[in-house]
């Protein structure tokens, strides 16, 4: 009974603030992932500013079937706008097309820049993964890296595969992809230590997210390898920024995911209200490079969940 | 085997040291460990697997499973399951990190650690109370707890920090007390020492104390145990509390070592610890098993997981290899155990 009352109260609180526009976000990112909590913060801030209601939905694990079902459920609830991520176009195209066919304006974000237009999506807000990887590879090459390893903490996510592929293409040499287990820092740290022991000539490391970057940093520190290895990562966290400020890392690729949450809400609200939409298919939020030179400025924003 | 004597009571018959070793519950696990070790020595001995740092590498990974597996094993011998240990680890890490964080609790480590253990003990107690009160299988109760704890850590952490990662506690954990969990002794990480210590202590407790006998009794047949005066409820509740506190010890080790906590920590630990206990000879049905076996099981898991990196196996196939080697170790373990049992009966 008490729970029911509480739920009712919550529902009231959210409807009283919301106007008549309701936007549903279906993302593949796990709510527990620090990266996605920042994107969600962006969407929530946009909702507050625009005076609309945003509902955030994501599967518990990286699960495309579940995500497709979430999109279908969102369509059935007839929202005024739908925001989706498209990490796997084969698995999600049908559900997204059903949404478009039902007359729901759809904006995609984060992943799916290559397919968004063909699915009838109004605009895509995000970063192209492959070119971002190429950028990281070129940067490492310029720093003299000859043999590199790409560390993947979410095997099965096509966007991450594209990053690693771009990275090696940009570097101009083949290298290993080391799969690691998200949520187990000791296993990640020791996996890197083991890899470096087996491949001592490796002089470049790329991680695909902060949850892997921090244990890797700890491994490099413990093994006194910071000076001989160039180390870059995708995405920011306080730990990554501190490491950059202290010159322990070479770069972090920032895709400004806060904007990936924020902008689609703004776009859809104005589309719904005034029929306005940007003319470019893709609005790029990245890649931007954060380096030891500019890291300090970003530290405070990261603490607030914006970078 | 050749030392046959015509003793009137087979249980009192003298056995050769070899036979006694064969019939120990951990013998099969030991053989499995040897098998895995030989495989990696042959496949990767030259690329660093055998070196000191390679050894420390897999010991550290094994230790964090092992610390929990010892208690999960005890709980299994006592006839119950705990699927909430992974979430418990994540939740405990968040609790500790928020308690000591300068912007939040700002408590010294020496105060925050006992509080964190107390929270864990309370959750363990709740697990036990729910299982005994409702009569539901502990599998179900702790499965529910798995979700509740994981969700609560996520919800509270985001509510308080807006992020799912608690950072910025390096100064708080960089203290002598913190080093007792994150430091090194004789070049070996503290977590490995904790693991060895707990394995030794709990092996003695299980095999030589009254409480140890009670654990076997409640796992073998709870009703029979109750009828001879074993406090079944108390034994099981204590086991649940110890298991939750073991997961918390690993959480403290991780928070002090990495200066951060995130809500995903400990994902799948529940499966790894049960796997370790089973590899080590603990029966899924309770009443039989060994603490040392569970620790050897954890060592096998750690050795396989890290050892693969030293080989030239393509990383896409890592998990297949991990699975195959675990299965191989268990099959060998079982074959040896049933042989040992057969020998025992033949006498």
Tab-separated table of C-alpha atoms in Angstrom, chain B:
chain	number	residue	atom	x	y	z
B	1	UNK	CA	46.534	-50.025	-2.158
B	2	UNK	CA	48.864	-52.937	-1.481
B	3	UNK	CA	48.773	-52.422	2.266
B	4	UNK	CA	45.691	-54.572	2.750
B	5	UNK	CA	45.050	-55.587	6.290
B	6	UNK	CA	42.256	-57.751	7.622
B	7	UNK	CA	40.946	-55.224	10.101
B	8	UNK	CA	37.562	-56.036	11.577
B	9	UNK	CA	36.258	-52.484	11.276
B	10	UNK	CA	37.044	-50.961	7.896
B	11	UNK	CA	36.831	-47.428	9.270
B	12	UNK	CA	39.676	-48.125	11.664
B	13	UNK	CA	41.834	-49.802	9.062
B	14	UNK	CA	45.219	-48.148	8.656
B	15	UNK	CA	45.645	-46.471	5.313
B	16	UNK	CA	48.783	-45.520	3.507
B	17	UNK	CA	49.493	-41.777	3.220
B	18	UNK	CA	48.863	-42.101	-0.520
B	19	UNK	CA	45.397	-43.498	0.069
B	20	UNK	CA	44.627	-40.852	2.626
B	21	UNK	CA	45.625	-38.206	0.113
B	22	UNK	CA	43.531	-39.832	-2.606
B	23	UNK	CA	40.398	-39.782	-0.509
B	24	UNK	CA	40.724	-36.129	0.535
B	25	UNK	CA	37.980	-34.033	-1.124
B	26	UNK	CA	40.532	-31.566	-2.444
B	27	UNK	CA	42.756	-34.174	-4.099
B	28	UNK	CA	40.876	-34.099	-7.407
B	29	UNK	CA	41.080	-30.312	-7.497
B	30	UNK	CA	44.798	-30.482	-6.837
B	31	UNK	CA	45.186	-32.833	-9.797
B	32	UNK	CA	43.127	-30.460	-11.950
B	33	UNK	CA	45.369	-27.600	-10.873
B	34	UNK	CA	48.438	-29.591	-11.807
B	35	UNK	CA	46.951	-30.385	-15.204
B	36	UNK	CA	46.183	-26.720	-15.926
B	37	UNK	CA	49.620	-25.670	-14.710
B	38	UNK	CA	51.361	-28.205	-16.957
B	39	UNK	CA	49.310	-27.135	-19.969
B	40	UNK	CA	50.267	-23.488	-19.519
B	41	UNK	CA	53.888	-24.312	-18.736
B	42	UNK	CA	54.108	-26.157	-22.037
B	43	UNK	CA	52.106	-23.598	-24.022
B	44	UNK	CA	53.318	-20.358	-22.469
B	45	UNK	CA	56.165	-21.109	-20.081
B	46	UNK	CA	58.614	-19.092	-22.113
B	47	UNK	CA	56.450	-16.006	-22.559
B	48	UNK	CA	56.349	-15.059	-18.899
B	49	UNK	CA	53.700	-17.318	-17.369
B	50	UNK	CA	56.270	-19.021	-15.126
B	51	UNK	CA	58.068	-15.826	-14.109
B	52	UNK	CA	57.611	-14.343	-10.653
B	53	UNK	CA	55.498	-11.483	-11.951
B	54	UNK	CA	53.423	-13.889	-14.043
B	55	UNK	CA	52.759	-15.973	-10.938
B	56	UNK	CA	51.817	-12.947	-8.835
B	57	UNK	CA	49.581	-11.877	-11.708
B	58	UNK	CA	47.302	-14.914	-11.629
B	59	UNK	CA	47.528	-15.290	-7.846
B	60	UNK	CA	46.064	-11.804	-7.416
B	61	UNK	CA	43.156	-12.506	-9.751
B	62	UNK	CA	42.580	-15.856	-8.030
B	63	UNK	CA	42.754	-14.273	-4.579
B	64	UNK	CA	39.777	-12.011	-5.155
B	65	UNK	CA	37.638	-14.931	-6.259
B	66	UNK	CA	39.200	-17.165	-3.613
B	67	UNK	CA	38.468	-14.922	-0.624
B	68	UNK	CA	34.776	-15.145	-1.444
B	69	UNK	CA	34.871	-18.741	-2.735
B	70	UNK	CA	36.080	-19.995	0.662
B	71	UNK	CA	32.880	-18.723	2.263
B	72	UNK	CA	30.624	-19.566	-0.659
B	73	UNK	CA	32.072	-23.081	-0.365
B	74	UNK	CA	31.304	-23.197	3.365
B	75	UNK	CA	27.787	-21.973	2.672
B	76	UNK	CA	27.368	-24.655	0.010
B	77	UNK	CA	28.585	-27.336	2.425
B	78	UNK	CA	25.959	-25.913	4.780
B	79	UNK	CA	23.363	-26.569	2.084
B	80	UNK	CA	22.709	-23.013	0.892
B	81	UNK	CA	23.594	-20.736	-2.034
B	82	UNK	CA	24.472	-17.074	-2.272
B	83	UNK	CA	24.013	-15.470	-5.662
B	84	UNK	CA	24.196	-11.964	-4.229
B	85	UNK	CA	27.955	-11.868	-3.533
B	86	UNK	CA	28.785	-10.039	-6.788
B	87	UNK	CA	26.221	-7.312	-6.133
B	88	UNK	CA	27.320	-7.250	-2.502
B	89	UNK	CA	30.858	-6.485	-3.650
B	90	UNK	CA	29.617	-3.633	-5.846
B	91	UNK	CA	27.349	-2.245	-3.125
B	92	UNK	CA	29.977	-2.483	-0.381
B	93	UNK	CA	32.511	-0.662	-2.559
B	94	UNK	CA	30.051	2.161	-3.134
B	95	UNK	CA	29.161	2.369	0.567
B	96	UNK	CA	32.819	2.549	1.572
B	97	UNK	CA	33.751	5.041	-1.151
B	98	UNK	CA	30.849	7.357	-0.272
B	99	UNK	CA	31.608	7.108	3.456
B	100	UNK	CA	35.216	8.232	3.016
B	101	UNK	CA	34.685	10.646	0.106
B	102	UNK	CA	35.649	14.223	1.073
B	103	UNK	CA	32.445	15.606	-0.489
B	104	UNK	CA	30.153	13.049	1.138
B	105	UNK	CA	30.820	11.062	4.338
B	106	UNK	CA	34.365	12.284	4.920
B	107	UNK	CA	34.961	9.613	7.552
B	108	UNK	CA	38.425	8.195	8.202
B	109	UNK	CA	39.025	4.723	6.820
B	110	UNK	CA	39.252	3.227	10.294
B	111	UNK	CA	35.636	4.235	11.010
B	112	UNK	CA	34.265	3.608	7.511
B	113	UNK	CA	35.542	0.031	7.223
B	114	UNK	CA	33.706	-1.287	10.315
B	115	UNK	CA	30.528	0.481	9.162
B	116	UNK	CA	30.835	-1.132	5.726
B	117	UNK	CA	31.323	-4.557	7.308
B	118	UNK	CA	28.310	-3.919	9.523
B	119	UNK	CA	26.155	-3.075	6.494
B	120	UNK	CA	27.340	-6.275	4.812
B	121	UNK	CA	26.677	-8.343	7.907
B	122	UNK	CA	23.166	-6.900	8.078
B	123	UNK	CA	22.496	-7.817	4.447
B	124	UNK	CA	23.908	-11.305	5.020
B	125	UNK	CA	21.708	-11.641	8.070
B	126	UNK	CA	18.707	-10.532	6.017
B	127	UNK	CA	19.516	-13.176	3.383
B	128	UNK	CA	19.613	-15.828	6.095
B	129	UNK	CA	16.505	-14.574	7.827
B	130	UNK	CA	14.519	-14.504	4.570
B	131	UNK	CA	15.640	-18.007	3.600
B	132	UNK	CA	14.825	-19.501	6.995
B	133	UNK	CA	11.667	-17.494	7.524
B	134	UNK	CA	10.066	-18.076	4.115
B	135	UNK	CA	11.429	-21.564	3.539
B	136	UNK	CA	12.210	-20.542	-0.045
B	137	UNK	CA	15.355	-21.929	-1.645
B	138	UNK	CA	18.309	-19.637	-0.944
B	139	UNK	CA	18.909	-19.701	-4.688
B	140	UNK	CA	15.733	-17.629	-5.148
B	141	UNK	CA	16.126	-15.335	-2.156
B	142	UNK	CA	19.704	-14.391	-2.989
B	143	UNK	CA	18.858	-14.094	-6.680
B	144	UNK	CA	16.340	-11.432	-5.670
B	145	UNK	CA	19.009	-9.832	-3.486
B	146	UNK	CA	21.353	-9.787	-6.492
B	147	UNK	CA	18.966	-7.466	-8.317
B	148	UNK	CA	18.007	-5.399	-5.302
B	149	UNK	CA	21.602	-4.666	-4.327
B	150	UNK	CA	22.778	-3.954	-7.868
B	151	UNK	CA	19.819	-1.664	-8.504
B	152	UNK	CA	20.104	0.088	-5.158
B	153	UNK	CA	23.819	0.777	-5.663
B	154	UNK	CA	23.035	2.254	-9.063
B	155	UNK	CA	20.065	4.302	-7.864
B	156	UNK	CA	21.685	5.714	-4.732
B	157	UNK	CA	25.017	6.415	-6.373
B	158	UNK	CA	23.418	8.345	-9.222
B	159	UNK	CA	21.197	10.187	-6.789
B	160	UNK	CA	24.182	11.283	-4.718
B	161	UNK	CA	26.965	11.757	-7.275
B	162	UNK	CA	25.120	11.989	-10.622
B	163	UNK	CA	27.674	9.402	-11.825
B	164	UNK	CA	28.029	5.668	-11.469
B	165	UNK	CA	31.655	5.906	-10.477
B	166	UNK	CA	32.863	7.249	-7.132
B	167	UNK	CA	36.329	8.736	-7.499
B	168	UNK	CA	38.583	11.249	-5.829
B	169	UNK	CA	39.344	9.240	-2.688
B	170	UNK	CA	43.037	8.574	-3.331
B	171	UNK	CA	44.142	10.598	-0.302
B	172	UNK	CA	41.650	8.801	1.936
B	173	UNK	CA	42.823	5.308	0.982
B	174	UNK	CA	46.530	6.124	0.828
B	175	UNK	CA	47.028	5.425	4.548
B	176	UNK	CA	48.753	2.637	6.504
B	177	UNK	CA	45.363	0.998	7.084
B	178	UNK	CA	44.583	1.260	3.368
B	179	UNK	CA	47.894	-0.423	2.588
B	180	UNK	CA	46.899	-3.396	4.704
B	181	UNK	CA	44.413	-4.111	1.927
B	182	UNK	CA	46.095	-2.674	-1.167
B	183	UNK	CA	49.814	-2.984	-0.460
B	184	UNK	CA	52.420	-5.677	-0.964
B	185	UNK	CA	54.256	-7.926	1.477
B	186	UNK	CA	57.390	-9.660	0.198
B	187	UNK	CA	56.378	-8.689	-3.328
B	188	UNK	CA	53.000	-10.391	-3.026
B	189	UNK	CA	49.774	-8.309	-2.992
B	190	UNK	CA	47.910	-8.073	0.306
B	191	UNK	CA	44.846	-9.696	-1.250
B	192	UNK	CA	46.815	-12.937	-1.737
B	193	UNK	CA	47.844	-12.952	1.930
B	194	UNK	CA	44.252	-12.345	3.006
B	195	UNK	CA	43.189	-15.225	0.823
B	196	UNK	CA	45.813	-17.632	2.220
B	197	UNK	CA	45.042	-16.568	5.781
B	198	UNK	CA	41.282	-16.990	5.422
B	199	UNK	CA	41.691	-20.320	3.649
B	200	UNK	CA	43.914	-21.632	6.459
B	201	UNK	CA	41.692	-20.325	9.253
B	202	UNK	CA	38.441	-21.547	7.743
B	203	UNK	CA	39.931	-24.941	6.824
B	204	UNK	CA	40.843	-25.408	10.491
B	205	UNK	CA	37.415	-24.183	11.584
B	206	UNK	CA	35.630	-26.554	9.213
B	207	UNK	CA	37.709	-29.616	9.973
B	208	UNK	CA	38.483	-29.362	13.668
B	209	UNK	CA	35.838	-27.299	15.463
B	210	UNK	CA	32.323	-27.939	16.644
B	211	UNK	CA	31.056	-25.198	14.346
B	212	UNK	CA	32.679	-27.003	11.407
B	213	UNK	CA	30.854	-30.184	12.310
B	214	UNK	CA	27.609	-28.244	12.516
B	215	UNK	CA	28.189	-26.895	9.006
B	216	UNK	CA	28.504	-30.414	7.604
B	217	UNK	CA	25.497	-31.501	9.652
B	218	UNK	CA	23.108	-28.736	8.528
B	219	UNK	CA	24.142	-29.265	4.919
B	220	UNK	CA	23.822	-33.038	5.063
B	221	UNK	CA	20.404	-33.175	6.657
B	222	UNK	CA	19.043	-30.108	8.404
B	223	UNK	CA	16.287	-32.022	10.187
B	224	UNK	CA	18.576	-34.690	11.526
B	225	UNK	CA	20.953	-31.949	12.642
B	226	UNK	CA	18.164	-30.100	14.432
B	227	UNK	CA	17.107	-33.311	16.167
B	228	UNK	CA	20.541	-33.811	17.662
B	229	UNK	CA	20.604	-30.250	18.918
B	230	UNK	CA	22.505	-28.352	16.219
B	231	UNK	CA	21.315	-24.721	16.093
B	232	UNK	CA	20.514	-24.903	12.372
B	233	UNK	CA	19.180	-21.365	12.019
B	234	UNK	CA	22.132	-19.811	13.768
B	235	UNK	CA	24.686	-21.788	11.744
B	236	UNK	CA	23.094	-20.883	8.426
B	237	UNK	CA	22.636	-17.218	9.327
B	238	UNK	CA	26.279	-16.956	10.399
B	239	UNK	CA	27.354	-18.537	7.095
B	240	UNK	CA	25.310	-16.001	5.101
B	241	UNK	CA	26.782	-13.139	7.126
B	242	UNK	CA	30.348	-14.384	6.647
B	243	UNK	CA	29.808	-14.722	2.888
B	244	UNK	CA	28.551	-11.145	2.563
B	245	UNK	CA	31.469	-9.922	4.659
B	246	UNK	CA	33.959	-11.803	2.483
B	247	UNK	CA	32.591	-10.040	-0.600
B	248	UNK	CA	32.987	-6.798	1.347
B	249	UNK	CA	36.632	-7.569	2.114
B	250	UNK	CA	37.268	-7.848	-1.631
B	251	UNK	CA	35.372	-4.576	-2.160
B	252	UNK	CA	37.640	-2.875	0.402
B	253	UNK	CA	40.700	-4.304	-1.341
B	254	UNK	CA	39.490	-2.924	-4.684
B	255	UNK	CA	38.510	0.504	-3.355
B	256	UNK	CA	41.821	0.995	-1.547
B	257	UNK	CA	43.819	-0.342	-4.483
B	258	UNK	CA	42.144	1.616	-7.301
B	259	UNK	CA	40.929	4.648	-5.370
B	260	UNK	CA	37.466	4.296	-6.870
B	261	UNK	CA	34.261	2.295	-6.744
B	262	UNK	CA	31.806	1.707	-9.552
B	263	UNK	CA	28.448	0.024	-9.490
B	264	UNK	CA	29.435	-2.710	-11.957
B	265	UNK	CA	32.189	-4.136	-9.760
B	266	UNK	CA	31.796	-7.793	-8.942
B	267	UNK	CA	29.652	-8.611	-11.966
B	268	UNK	CA	29.577	-12.420	-12.344
B	269	UNK	CA	31.476	-12.997	-9.121
B	270	UNK	CA	28.560	-15.137	-7.934
B	271	UNK	CA	29.112	-17.548	-10.825
B	272	UNK	CA	32.884	-17.584	-10.505
B	273	UNK	CA	32.785	-18.348	-6.789
B	274	UNK	CA	30.262	-21.170	-7.197
B	275	UNK	CA	32.421	-22.493	-10.050
B	276	UNK	CA	35.495	-22.352	-7.809
B	277	UNK	CA	33.711	-24.195	-5.012
B	278	UNK	CA	32.419	-26.874	-7.383
B	279	UNK	CA	35.804	-27.320	-9.090
B	280	UNK	CA	37.170	-27.680	-5.584
B	281	UNK	CA	34.859	-30.565	-4.792
B	282	UNK	CA	31.960	-28.914	-2.959
B	283	UNK	CA	28.693	-30.639	-3.795
B	284	UNK	CA	25.879	-28.475	-5.155
B	285	UNK	CA	23.549	-30.423	-2.853
B	286	UNK	CA	25.447	-29.613	0.335
B	287	UNK	CA	26.986	-31.695	3.106
B	288	UNK	CA	30.266	-32.358	1.359
B	289	UNK	CA	33.220	-30.258	0.314
B	290	UNK	CA	36.349	-28.524	1.446
B	291	UNK	CA	37.624	-25.028	2.016
B	292	UNK	CA	41.053	-25.788	0.595
B	293	UNK	CA	39.339	-27.289	-2.455
B	294	UNK	CA	37.352	-24.091	-3.041
B	295	UNK	CA	40.568	-22.095	-2.873
B	296	UNK	CA	42.263	-24.428	-5.324
B	297	UNK	CA	39.221	-23.986	-7.565
B	298	UNK	CA	39.716	-20.223	-7.439
B	299	UNK	CA	43.391	-20.722	-8.252
B	300	UNK	CA	42.458	-22.802	-11.308
B	301	UNK	CA	40.062	-20.074	-12.465
B	302	UNK	CA	42.667	-17.342	-12.012
B	303	UNK	CA	45.382	-19.400	-13.672
B	304	UNK	CA	43.233	-20.188	-16.703
B	305	UNK	CA	41.908	-16.630	-17.068
B	306	UNK	CA	45.343	-15.008	-16.919
B	307	UNK	CA	47.350	-17.876	-18.384
B	308	UNK	CA	45.494	-17.685	-21.685
B	309	UNK	CA	46.912	-14.208	-22.265
B	310	UNK	CA	50.450	-15.658	-22.247
B	311	UNK	CA	49.588	-18.189	-24.942
B	312	UNK	CA	49.179	-17.345	-28.596
B	313	UNK	CA	45.488	-18.276	-28.655
B	314	UNK	CA	43.481	-15.705	-30.638
B	315	UNK	CA	41.618	-13.578	-28.099
B	316	UNK	CA	38.281	-14.239	-29.799
B	317	UNK	CA	38.541	-17.805	-28.478
B	318	UNK	CA	39.580	-16.994	-24.924
B	319	UNK	CA	36.252	-17.790	-23.320
B	320	UNK	CA	35.948	-21.101	-25.153
B	321	UNK	CA	39.346	-22.064	-23.777
B	322	UNK	CA	38.417	-20.953	-20.268
B	323	UNK	CA	35.255	-23.040	-20.377
B	324	UNK	CA	36.971	-26.088	-21.838
B	325	UNK	CA	39.755	-26.069	-19.274
B	326	UNK	CA	37.364	-25.647	-16.362
B	327	UNK	CA	35.303	-28.558	-17.648
B	328	UNK	CA	38.456	-30.645	-18.087
B	329	UNK	CA	39.602	-29.884	-14.555
B	330	UNK	CA	36.222	-30.837	-13.070
B	331	UNK	CA	35.988	-34.058	-15.061
B	332	UNK	CA	39.449	-35.101	-13.908
B	333	UNK	CA	38.515	-34.099	-10.378
B	334	UNK	CA	35.362	-36.225	-10.414
B	335	UNK	CA	37.061	-39.221	-11.990
B	336	UNK	CA	39.759	-39.198	-9.333
B	337	UNK	CA	37.286	-38.719	-6.544
B	338	UNK	CA	35.061	-41.619	-7.538
B	339	UNK	CA	38.185	-43.760	-7.868
B	340	UNK	CA	39.206	-42.757	-4.384
B	341	UNK	CA	35.747	-43.570	-3.051
B	342	UNK	CA	35.883	-46.942	-4.758
B	343	UNK	CA	39.237	-47.718	-3.164
B	344	UNK	CA	37.852	-46.704	0.188
B	345	UNK	CA	34.908	-49.076	-0.160
B	346	UNK	CA	37.027	-51.958	-1.423
B	347	UNK	CA	39.090	-51.976	1.753
